[in-house]
Coordinates of C-alpha atoms in Angstrom, one line a residue:
Chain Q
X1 CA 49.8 -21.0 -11.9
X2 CA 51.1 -22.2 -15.4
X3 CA 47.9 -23.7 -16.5
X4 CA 46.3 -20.4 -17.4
X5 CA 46.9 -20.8 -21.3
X6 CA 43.3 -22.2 -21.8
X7 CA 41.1 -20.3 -19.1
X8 CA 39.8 -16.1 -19.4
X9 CA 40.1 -14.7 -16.0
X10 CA 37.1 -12.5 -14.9
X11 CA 38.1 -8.8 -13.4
X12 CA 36.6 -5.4 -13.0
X13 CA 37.3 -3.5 -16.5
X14 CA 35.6 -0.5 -15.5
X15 CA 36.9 0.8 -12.1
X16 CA 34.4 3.6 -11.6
X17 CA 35.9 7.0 -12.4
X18 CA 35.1 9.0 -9.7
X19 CA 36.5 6.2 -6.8
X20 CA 38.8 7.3 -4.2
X21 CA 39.8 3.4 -3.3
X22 CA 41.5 1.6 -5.6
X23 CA 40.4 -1.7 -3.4
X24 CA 36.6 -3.0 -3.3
X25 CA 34.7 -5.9 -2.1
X26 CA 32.7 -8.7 -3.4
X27 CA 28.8 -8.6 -2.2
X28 CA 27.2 -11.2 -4.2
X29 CA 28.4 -14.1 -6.6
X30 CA 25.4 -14.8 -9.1
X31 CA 26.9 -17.4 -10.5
X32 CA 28.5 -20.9 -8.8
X33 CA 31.5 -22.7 -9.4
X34 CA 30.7 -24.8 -12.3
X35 CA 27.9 -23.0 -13.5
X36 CA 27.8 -22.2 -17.6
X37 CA 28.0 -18.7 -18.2
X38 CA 26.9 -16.4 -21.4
X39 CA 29.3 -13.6 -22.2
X40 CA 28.1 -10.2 -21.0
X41 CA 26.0 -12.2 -18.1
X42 CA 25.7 -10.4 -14.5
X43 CA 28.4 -12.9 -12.7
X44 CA 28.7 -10.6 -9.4
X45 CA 28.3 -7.2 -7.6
X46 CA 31.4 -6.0 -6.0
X47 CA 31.4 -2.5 -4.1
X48 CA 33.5 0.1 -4.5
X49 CA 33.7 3.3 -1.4
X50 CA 29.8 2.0 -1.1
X51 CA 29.1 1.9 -4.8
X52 CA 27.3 -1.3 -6.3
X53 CA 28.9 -2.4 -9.6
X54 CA 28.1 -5.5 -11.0
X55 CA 31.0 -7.7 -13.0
X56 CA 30.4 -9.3 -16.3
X57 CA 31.4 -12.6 -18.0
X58 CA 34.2 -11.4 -20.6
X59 CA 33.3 -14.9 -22.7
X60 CA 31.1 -17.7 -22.4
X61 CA 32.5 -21.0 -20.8
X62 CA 32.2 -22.7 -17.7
X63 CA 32.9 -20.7 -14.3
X64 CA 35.8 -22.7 -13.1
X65 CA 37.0 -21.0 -10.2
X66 CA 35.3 -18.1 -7.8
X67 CA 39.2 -16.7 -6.5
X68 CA 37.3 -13.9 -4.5
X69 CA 34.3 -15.3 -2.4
X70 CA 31.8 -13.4 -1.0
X71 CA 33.1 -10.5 1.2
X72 CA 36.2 -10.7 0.5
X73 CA 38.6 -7.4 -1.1
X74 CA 40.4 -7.0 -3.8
X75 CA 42.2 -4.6 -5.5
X76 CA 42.1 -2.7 -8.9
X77 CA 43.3 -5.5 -11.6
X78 CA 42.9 -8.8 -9.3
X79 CA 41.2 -11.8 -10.7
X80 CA 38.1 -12.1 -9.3
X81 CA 37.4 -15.9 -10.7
X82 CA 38.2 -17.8 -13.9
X83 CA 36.2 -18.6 -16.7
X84 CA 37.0 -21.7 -19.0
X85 CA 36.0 -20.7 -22.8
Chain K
X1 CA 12.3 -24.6 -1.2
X2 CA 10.5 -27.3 -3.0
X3 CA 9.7 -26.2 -5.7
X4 CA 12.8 -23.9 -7.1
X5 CA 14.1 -27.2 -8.9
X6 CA 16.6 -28.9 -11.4
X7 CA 19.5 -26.3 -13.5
X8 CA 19.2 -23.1 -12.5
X9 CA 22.5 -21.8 -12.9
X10 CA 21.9 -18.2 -11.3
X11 CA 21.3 -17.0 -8.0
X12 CA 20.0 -13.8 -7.5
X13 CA 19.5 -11.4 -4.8
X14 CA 15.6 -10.7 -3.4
X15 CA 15.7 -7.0 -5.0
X16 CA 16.9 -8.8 -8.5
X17 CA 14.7 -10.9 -8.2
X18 CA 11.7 -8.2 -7.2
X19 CA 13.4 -5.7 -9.9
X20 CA 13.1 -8.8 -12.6
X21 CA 9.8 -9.3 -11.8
X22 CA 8.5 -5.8 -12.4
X23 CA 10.3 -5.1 -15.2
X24 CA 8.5 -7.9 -17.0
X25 CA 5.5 -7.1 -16.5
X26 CA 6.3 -3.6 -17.1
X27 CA 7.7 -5.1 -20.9
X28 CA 4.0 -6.7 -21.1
X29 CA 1.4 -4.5 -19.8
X30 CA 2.1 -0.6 -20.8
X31 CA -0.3 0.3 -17.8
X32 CA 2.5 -0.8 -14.8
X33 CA 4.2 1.6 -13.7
X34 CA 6.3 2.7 -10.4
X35 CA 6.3 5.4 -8.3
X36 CA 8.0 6.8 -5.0
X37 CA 10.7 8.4 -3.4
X38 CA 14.0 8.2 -5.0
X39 CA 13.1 5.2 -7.0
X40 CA 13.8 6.3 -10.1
X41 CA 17.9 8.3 -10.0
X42 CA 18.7 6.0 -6.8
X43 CA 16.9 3.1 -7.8
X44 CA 15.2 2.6 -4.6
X45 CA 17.0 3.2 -1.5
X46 CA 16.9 -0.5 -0.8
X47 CA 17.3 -1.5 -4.5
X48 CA 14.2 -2.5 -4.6
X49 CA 14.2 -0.5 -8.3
X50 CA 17.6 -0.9 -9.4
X51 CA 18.2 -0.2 -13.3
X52 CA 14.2 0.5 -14.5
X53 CA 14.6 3.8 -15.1
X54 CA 17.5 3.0 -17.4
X55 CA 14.9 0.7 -19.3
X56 CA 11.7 1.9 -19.0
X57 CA 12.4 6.1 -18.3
X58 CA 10.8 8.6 -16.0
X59 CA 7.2 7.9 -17.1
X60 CA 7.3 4.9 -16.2
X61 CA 9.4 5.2 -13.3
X62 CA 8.7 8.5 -11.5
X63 CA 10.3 9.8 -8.4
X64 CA 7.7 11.6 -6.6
X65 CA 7.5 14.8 -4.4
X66 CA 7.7 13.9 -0.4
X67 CA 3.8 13.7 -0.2
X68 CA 2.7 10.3 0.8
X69 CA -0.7 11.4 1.1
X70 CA -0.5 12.9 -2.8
X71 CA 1.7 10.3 -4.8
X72 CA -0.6 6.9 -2.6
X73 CA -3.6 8.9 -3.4
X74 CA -2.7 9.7 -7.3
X75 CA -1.8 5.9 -7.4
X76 CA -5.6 4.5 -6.2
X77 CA -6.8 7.6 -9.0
X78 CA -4.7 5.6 -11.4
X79 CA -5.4 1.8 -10.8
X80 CA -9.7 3.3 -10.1
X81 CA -9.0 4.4 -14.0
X82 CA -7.4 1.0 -15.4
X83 CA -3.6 1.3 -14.6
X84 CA -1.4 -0.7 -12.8
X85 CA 0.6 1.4 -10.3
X86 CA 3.2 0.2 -7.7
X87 CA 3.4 2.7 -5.9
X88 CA 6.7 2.3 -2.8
X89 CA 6.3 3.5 0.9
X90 CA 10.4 4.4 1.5
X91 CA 9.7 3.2 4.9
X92 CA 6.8 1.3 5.8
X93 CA 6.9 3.8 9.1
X94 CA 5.8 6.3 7.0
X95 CA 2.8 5.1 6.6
X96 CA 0.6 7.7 9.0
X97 CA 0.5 10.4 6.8
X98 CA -0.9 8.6 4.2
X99 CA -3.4 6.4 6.1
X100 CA -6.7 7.7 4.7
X101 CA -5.5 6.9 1.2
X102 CA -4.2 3.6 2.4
X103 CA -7.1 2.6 4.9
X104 CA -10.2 4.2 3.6
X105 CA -9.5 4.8 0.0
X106 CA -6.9 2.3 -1.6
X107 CA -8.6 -0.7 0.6
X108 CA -12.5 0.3 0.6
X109 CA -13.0 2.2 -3.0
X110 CA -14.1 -1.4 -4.9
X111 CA -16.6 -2.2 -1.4
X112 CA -17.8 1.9 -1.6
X113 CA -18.0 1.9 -4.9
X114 CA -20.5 -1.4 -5.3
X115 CA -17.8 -3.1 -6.7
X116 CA -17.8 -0.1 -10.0
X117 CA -14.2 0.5 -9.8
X118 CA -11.2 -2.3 -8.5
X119 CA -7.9 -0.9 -7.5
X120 CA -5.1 -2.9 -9.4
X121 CA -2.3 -1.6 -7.5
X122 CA 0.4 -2.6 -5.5
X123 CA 2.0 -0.8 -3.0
X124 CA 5.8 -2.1 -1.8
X125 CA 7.0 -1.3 1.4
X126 CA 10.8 -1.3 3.2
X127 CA 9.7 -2.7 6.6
X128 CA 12.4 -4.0 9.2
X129 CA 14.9 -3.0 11.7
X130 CA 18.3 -4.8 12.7
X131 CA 20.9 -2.2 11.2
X132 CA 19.8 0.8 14.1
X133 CA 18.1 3.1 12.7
X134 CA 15.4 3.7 15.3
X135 CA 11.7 3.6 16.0
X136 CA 10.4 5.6 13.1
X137 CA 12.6 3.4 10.2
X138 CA 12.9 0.4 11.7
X139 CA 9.0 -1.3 12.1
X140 CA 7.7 -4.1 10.4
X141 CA 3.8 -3.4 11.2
X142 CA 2.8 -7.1 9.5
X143 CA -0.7 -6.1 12.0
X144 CA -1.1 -3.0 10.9
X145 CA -1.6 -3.7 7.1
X146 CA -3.2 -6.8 7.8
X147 CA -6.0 -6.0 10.5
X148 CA -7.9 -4.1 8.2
X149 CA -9.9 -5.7 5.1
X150 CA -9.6 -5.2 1.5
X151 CA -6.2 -5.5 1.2
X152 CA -3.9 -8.7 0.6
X153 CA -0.9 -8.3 2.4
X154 CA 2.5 -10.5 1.0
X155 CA 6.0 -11.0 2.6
X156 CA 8.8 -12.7 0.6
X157 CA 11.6 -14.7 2.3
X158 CA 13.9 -15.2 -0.5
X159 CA 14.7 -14.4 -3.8
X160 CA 12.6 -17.1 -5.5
X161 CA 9.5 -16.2 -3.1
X162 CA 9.7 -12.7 -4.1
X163 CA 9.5 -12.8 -7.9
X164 CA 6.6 -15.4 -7.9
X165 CA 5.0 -12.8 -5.3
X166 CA 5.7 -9.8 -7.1
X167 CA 4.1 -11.1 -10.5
X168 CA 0.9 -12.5 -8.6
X169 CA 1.1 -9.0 -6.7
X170 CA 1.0 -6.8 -10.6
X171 CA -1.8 -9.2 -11.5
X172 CA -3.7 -9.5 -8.8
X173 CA -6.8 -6.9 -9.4
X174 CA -7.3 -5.8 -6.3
X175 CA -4.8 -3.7 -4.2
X176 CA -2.1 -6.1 -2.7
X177 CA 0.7 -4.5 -0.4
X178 CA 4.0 -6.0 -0.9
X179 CA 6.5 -5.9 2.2
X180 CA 9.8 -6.7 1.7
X181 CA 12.5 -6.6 4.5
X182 CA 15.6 -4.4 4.0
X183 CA 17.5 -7.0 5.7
X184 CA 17.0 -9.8 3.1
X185 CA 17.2 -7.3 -0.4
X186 CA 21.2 -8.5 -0.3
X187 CA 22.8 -4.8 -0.3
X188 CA 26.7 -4.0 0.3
X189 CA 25.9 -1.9 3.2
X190 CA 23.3 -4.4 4.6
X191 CA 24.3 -7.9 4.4
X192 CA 21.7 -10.3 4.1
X193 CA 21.9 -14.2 6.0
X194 CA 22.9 -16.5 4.3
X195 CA 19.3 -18.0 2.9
X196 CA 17.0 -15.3 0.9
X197 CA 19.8 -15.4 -2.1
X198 CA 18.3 -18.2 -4.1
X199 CA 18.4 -19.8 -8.1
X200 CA 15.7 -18.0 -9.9
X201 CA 14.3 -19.0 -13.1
X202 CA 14.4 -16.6 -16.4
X203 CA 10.8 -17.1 -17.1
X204 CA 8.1 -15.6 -14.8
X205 CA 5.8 -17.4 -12.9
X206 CA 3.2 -16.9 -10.3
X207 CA 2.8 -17.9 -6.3
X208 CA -0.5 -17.8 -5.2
X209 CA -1.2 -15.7 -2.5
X210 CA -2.4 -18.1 0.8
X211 CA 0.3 -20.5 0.3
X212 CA 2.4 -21.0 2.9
X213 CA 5.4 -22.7 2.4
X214 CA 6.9 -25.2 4.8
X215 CA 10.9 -24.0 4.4
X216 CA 12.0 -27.0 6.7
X217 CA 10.0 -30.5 7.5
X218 CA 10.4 -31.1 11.5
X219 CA 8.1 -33.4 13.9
X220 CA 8.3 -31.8 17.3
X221 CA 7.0 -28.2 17.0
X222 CA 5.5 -26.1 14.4
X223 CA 7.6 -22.7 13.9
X224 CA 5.3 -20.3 11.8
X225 CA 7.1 -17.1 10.8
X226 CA 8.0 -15.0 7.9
X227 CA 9.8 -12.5 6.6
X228 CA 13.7 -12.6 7.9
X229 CA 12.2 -14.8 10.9
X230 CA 12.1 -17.5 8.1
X231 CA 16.2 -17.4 8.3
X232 CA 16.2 -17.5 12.2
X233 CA 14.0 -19.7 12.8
X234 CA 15.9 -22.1 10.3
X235 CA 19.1 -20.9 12.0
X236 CA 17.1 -22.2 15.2
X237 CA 16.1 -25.5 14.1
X238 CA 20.1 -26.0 13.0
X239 CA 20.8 -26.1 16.3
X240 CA 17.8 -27.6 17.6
X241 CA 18.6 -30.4 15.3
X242 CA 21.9 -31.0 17.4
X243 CA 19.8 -31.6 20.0
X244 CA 17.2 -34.3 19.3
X245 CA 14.5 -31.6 18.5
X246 CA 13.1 -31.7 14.8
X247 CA 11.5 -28.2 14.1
X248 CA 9.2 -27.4 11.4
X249 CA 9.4 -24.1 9.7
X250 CA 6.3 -22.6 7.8
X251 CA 6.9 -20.0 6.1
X252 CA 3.4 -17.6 6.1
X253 CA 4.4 -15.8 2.8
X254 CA 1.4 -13.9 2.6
X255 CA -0.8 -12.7 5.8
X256 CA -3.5 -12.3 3.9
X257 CA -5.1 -14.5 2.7
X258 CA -3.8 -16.8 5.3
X259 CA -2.8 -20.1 4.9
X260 CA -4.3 -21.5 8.0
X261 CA -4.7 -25.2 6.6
X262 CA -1.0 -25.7 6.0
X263 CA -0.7 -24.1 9.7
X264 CA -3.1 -26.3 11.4
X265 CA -1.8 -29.4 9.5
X266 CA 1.6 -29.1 11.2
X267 CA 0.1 -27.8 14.5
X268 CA -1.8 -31.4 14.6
X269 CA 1.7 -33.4 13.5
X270 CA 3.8 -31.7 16.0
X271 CA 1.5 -30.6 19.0
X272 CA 3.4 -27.4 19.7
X273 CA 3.4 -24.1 17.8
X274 CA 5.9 -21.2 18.4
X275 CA 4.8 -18.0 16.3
X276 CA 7.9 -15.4 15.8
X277 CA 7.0 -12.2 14.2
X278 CA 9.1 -8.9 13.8
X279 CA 6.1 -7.0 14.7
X280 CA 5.2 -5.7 18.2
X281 CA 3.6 -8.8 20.5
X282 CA -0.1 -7.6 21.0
X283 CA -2.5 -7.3 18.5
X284 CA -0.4 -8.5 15.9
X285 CA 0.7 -11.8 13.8
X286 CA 1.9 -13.9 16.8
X287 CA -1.9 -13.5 18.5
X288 CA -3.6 -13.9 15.2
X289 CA -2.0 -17.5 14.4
X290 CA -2.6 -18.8 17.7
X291 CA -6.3 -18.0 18.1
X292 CA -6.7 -18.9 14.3
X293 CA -5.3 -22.4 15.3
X294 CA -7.2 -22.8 18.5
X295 CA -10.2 -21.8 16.4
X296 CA -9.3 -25.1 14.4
X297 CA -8.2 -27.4 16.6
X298 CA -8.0 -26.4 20.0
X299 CA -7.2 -30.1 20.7
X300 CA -3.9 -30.0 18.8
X301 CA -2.5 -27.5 21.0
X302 CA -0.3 -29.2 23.5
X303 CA 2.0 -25.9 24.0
X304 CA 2.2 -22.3 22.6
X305 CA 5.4 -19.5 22.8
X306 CA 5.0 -16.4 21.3
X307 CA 8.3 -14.8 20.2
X308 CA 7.8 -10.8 18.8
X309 CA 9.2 -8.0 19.8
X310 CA 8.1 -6.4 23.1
X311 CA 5.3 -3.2 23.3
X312 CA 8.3 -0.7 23.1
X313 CA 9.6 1.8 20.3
X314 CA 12.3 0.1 18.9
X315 CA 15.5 1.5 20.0
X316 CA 18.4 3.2 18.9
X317 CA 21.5 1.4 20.8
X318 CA 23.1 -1.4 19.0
X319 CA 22.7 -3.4 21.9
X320 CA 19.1 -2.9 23.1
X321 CA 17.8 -3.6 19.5
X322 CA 19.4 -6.7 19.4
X323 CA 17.7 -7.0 23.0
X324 CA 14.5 -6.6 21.5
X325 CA 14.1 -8.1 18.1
X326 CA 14.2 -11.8 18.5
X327 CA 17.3 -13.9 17.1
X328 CA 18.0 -17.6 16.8
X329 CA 19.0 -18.2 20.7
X330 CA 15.2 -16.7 21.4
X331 CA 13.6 -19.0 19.1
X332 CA 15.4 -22.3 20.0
X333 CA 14.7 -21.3 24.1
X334 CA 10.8 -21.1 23.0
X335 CA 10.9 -24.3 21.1
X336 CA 13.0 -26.0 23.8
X337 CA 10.3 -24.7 26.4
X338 CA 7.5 -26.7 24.4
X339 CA 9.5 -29.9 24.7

């Protein structure tokens, strides 16, 4: 993973204050691989202990990568997919 | 799927889609409003209102006392005087203790009236089992909203479907009920099939009500559905496929008015015509589309199968609902027993 100089990875900022888990779980890309994005743009909705949050583009750029697919976990910090600026 | 076309970059659920909808024509037209239980805090139970209070505030968006009867009635009062309510049954099970202002008032006022008042309203229902919760949250009741006149009755399969409904639906100047099934709103707790997520286009646009839409072109037998059935019943025609058989699935989208052209026209390419309906079997949609088609063209009709769920309340157990509503396997045996 050495190429990352030139690519913004997309992650949960805002873990919800009041979460017990510090693990979640992708419900629904918006957004495919390949797909240009606008910064601030819905790209998924993960949930956390059965709370919706939804994940936004940190930049606009091309949605390179989806790393976490649909129904898969995660955990507090992973990169859910990569964004090329 | 025809016509949700070239670039669209964006998928969206069916309650984004739904939610996007209303909150543009909320943005153009200060008379729309919503109303029901926990729709406004919760954003709908089922999502189905998810982020319009944050836009648009509590008089716009009103969570309303537990009083089917008063908020249903206050919203016929409202569209009678010029506004546009949407006003949401949680369930559409709960539909009993509000059936006067549903059945005599919301649906016959403009007929009583000599056509003085219309009712511009719209009222959205969570219909659909599959996730056990039991016979009183767990209906779909397609017959029951759509036997009696004066209402237009609209079903959305996926998330394109449902926006193009949902504008026609604010529109529309007479009172429209709007079902949508919990099973296809795309909720964490409640995953949808693969299917009803869709690309959905930023600007609005309308689907006329009485267009059916055929979802998958086949030559041997005519599937007409709606609803989540739409998703089996392309599930069944996967498989089908593997098998020689080439199913075609029409998707009703609205009950009434019904397409029954679009329904006929396939009838007389393939010769056989399986209904599937969520509903109970008698006196509902499956009945309904096969007399409407023997009405036609009695001559097209080499076989029929009815697939609907059988005259019991639906249960409880994990195991005996999935008995009872009918899946994939149900709909290929039916179109297999055509062949």
């Amino acid at each position: 993973m050495s190429d990352t100089t030139d690519r913004v990875a997309v992650t949960l900022d805002d873990w919800p204050d009041d979460a017990d888990s510090d693990e979640g779980v992708v419900i629904n890309w918006f957004a495919r691989e390949g797909a240009s994005i606008d910064e601030g743009a819905s790209l998924c909705e993960v949930q956390i202990d059965k709370v919706s949050v939804d994940v936004f583009a940190p930049t606009n750029g091309t949605l390179t990568e989806i790393v976490c697919g649909e129904d898969d976990e995660f955990a507090v910090g992973d990169t859910l997919a990569w964004i090329a600026p | 799927m025809s016509k949700q076309t070239q670039q669209i970059d964006r998928d969206l659920t069916m309650s984004r889609a739904m939610v996007e909808a209303i909150a543009d024509e909320m943005r153009d037209n200060e008379e729309v409003f919503y109303m029901g239980e926990d729709v406004a805090d919760y954003g709908g139970i089922f999502d189905s209102t998810e982020g319009l209070r944050d836009e648009f505030g509590y008089d716009r968006v009103m969570d309303v006392p537990i009083s089917e009867t008063a908020y249903l009635g206050a919203a016929v009062g409202a569209a009678q005087e010029g506004m546009r309510p949407i006003a949401e049954l949680m369930f559409v099970d709960f539909f009993g203790v509000a059936m006067d202002q549903i059945y005599n008032q919301m649906a016959k006022n403009t007929y009583m009236s000599g056509g003085n008042v219309s009712v511009p309203m719209v009222l959205t229902a969570a219909v659909g089992g599959t996730y056990n919760d039991a016979a009183q949250h767990s209906q779909t009741l397609y017959g029951t909203f759509a036997h009696v006149p004066g209402m237009k009755v609209v079903v959305p399969s996926t998330a394109y479907d449902a926006k193009g409904l949902m504008h026609n639906a604010v529109r529309d100047d007479d009172p429209v009920v709007y079902m949508f099934h919990k099973r296809l709103m795309g909720i964490g707790w409640l995953p949808a099939p693969d299917g009803p997520k869709t690309p959905v286009p930023e600007e609005d646009y309308t689907i006329p009500f009485g267009s059916a839409d055929i979802k998958r072109e086949g030559e041997d037998a005519t599937i007409v559905t709606l609803g989540l059935h739409v998703h089996r019943a392309l599930d069944a025609a996967e498989t089908l496929a593997e098998d020689g058989i080439s199913a075609e699935v029409v998707d009703l989208r609205s009950l009434v008015p019904l397409d029954t052209e679009t329904i006929v026209k396939s009838v007389e390419k393939t010769g056989n015509l399986v209904v599937v309906d969520e509903d109970y079997r008698s006196y509902g949609v499956t009945g309904e589309i096969v007399a409407s088609v023997a009405d036609e063209s009695l001559a097209a009709l080499d076989a029929v199968e009815r697939v609907a769920l059988p005259d019991v309340p639906i249960p409880y157990s994990r195991p005996l609902e999935q008995e009872v509503v009918p899946d994939a396997e149900d709909i290929a045996a039916a179109v297999e027993r055509t062949q």
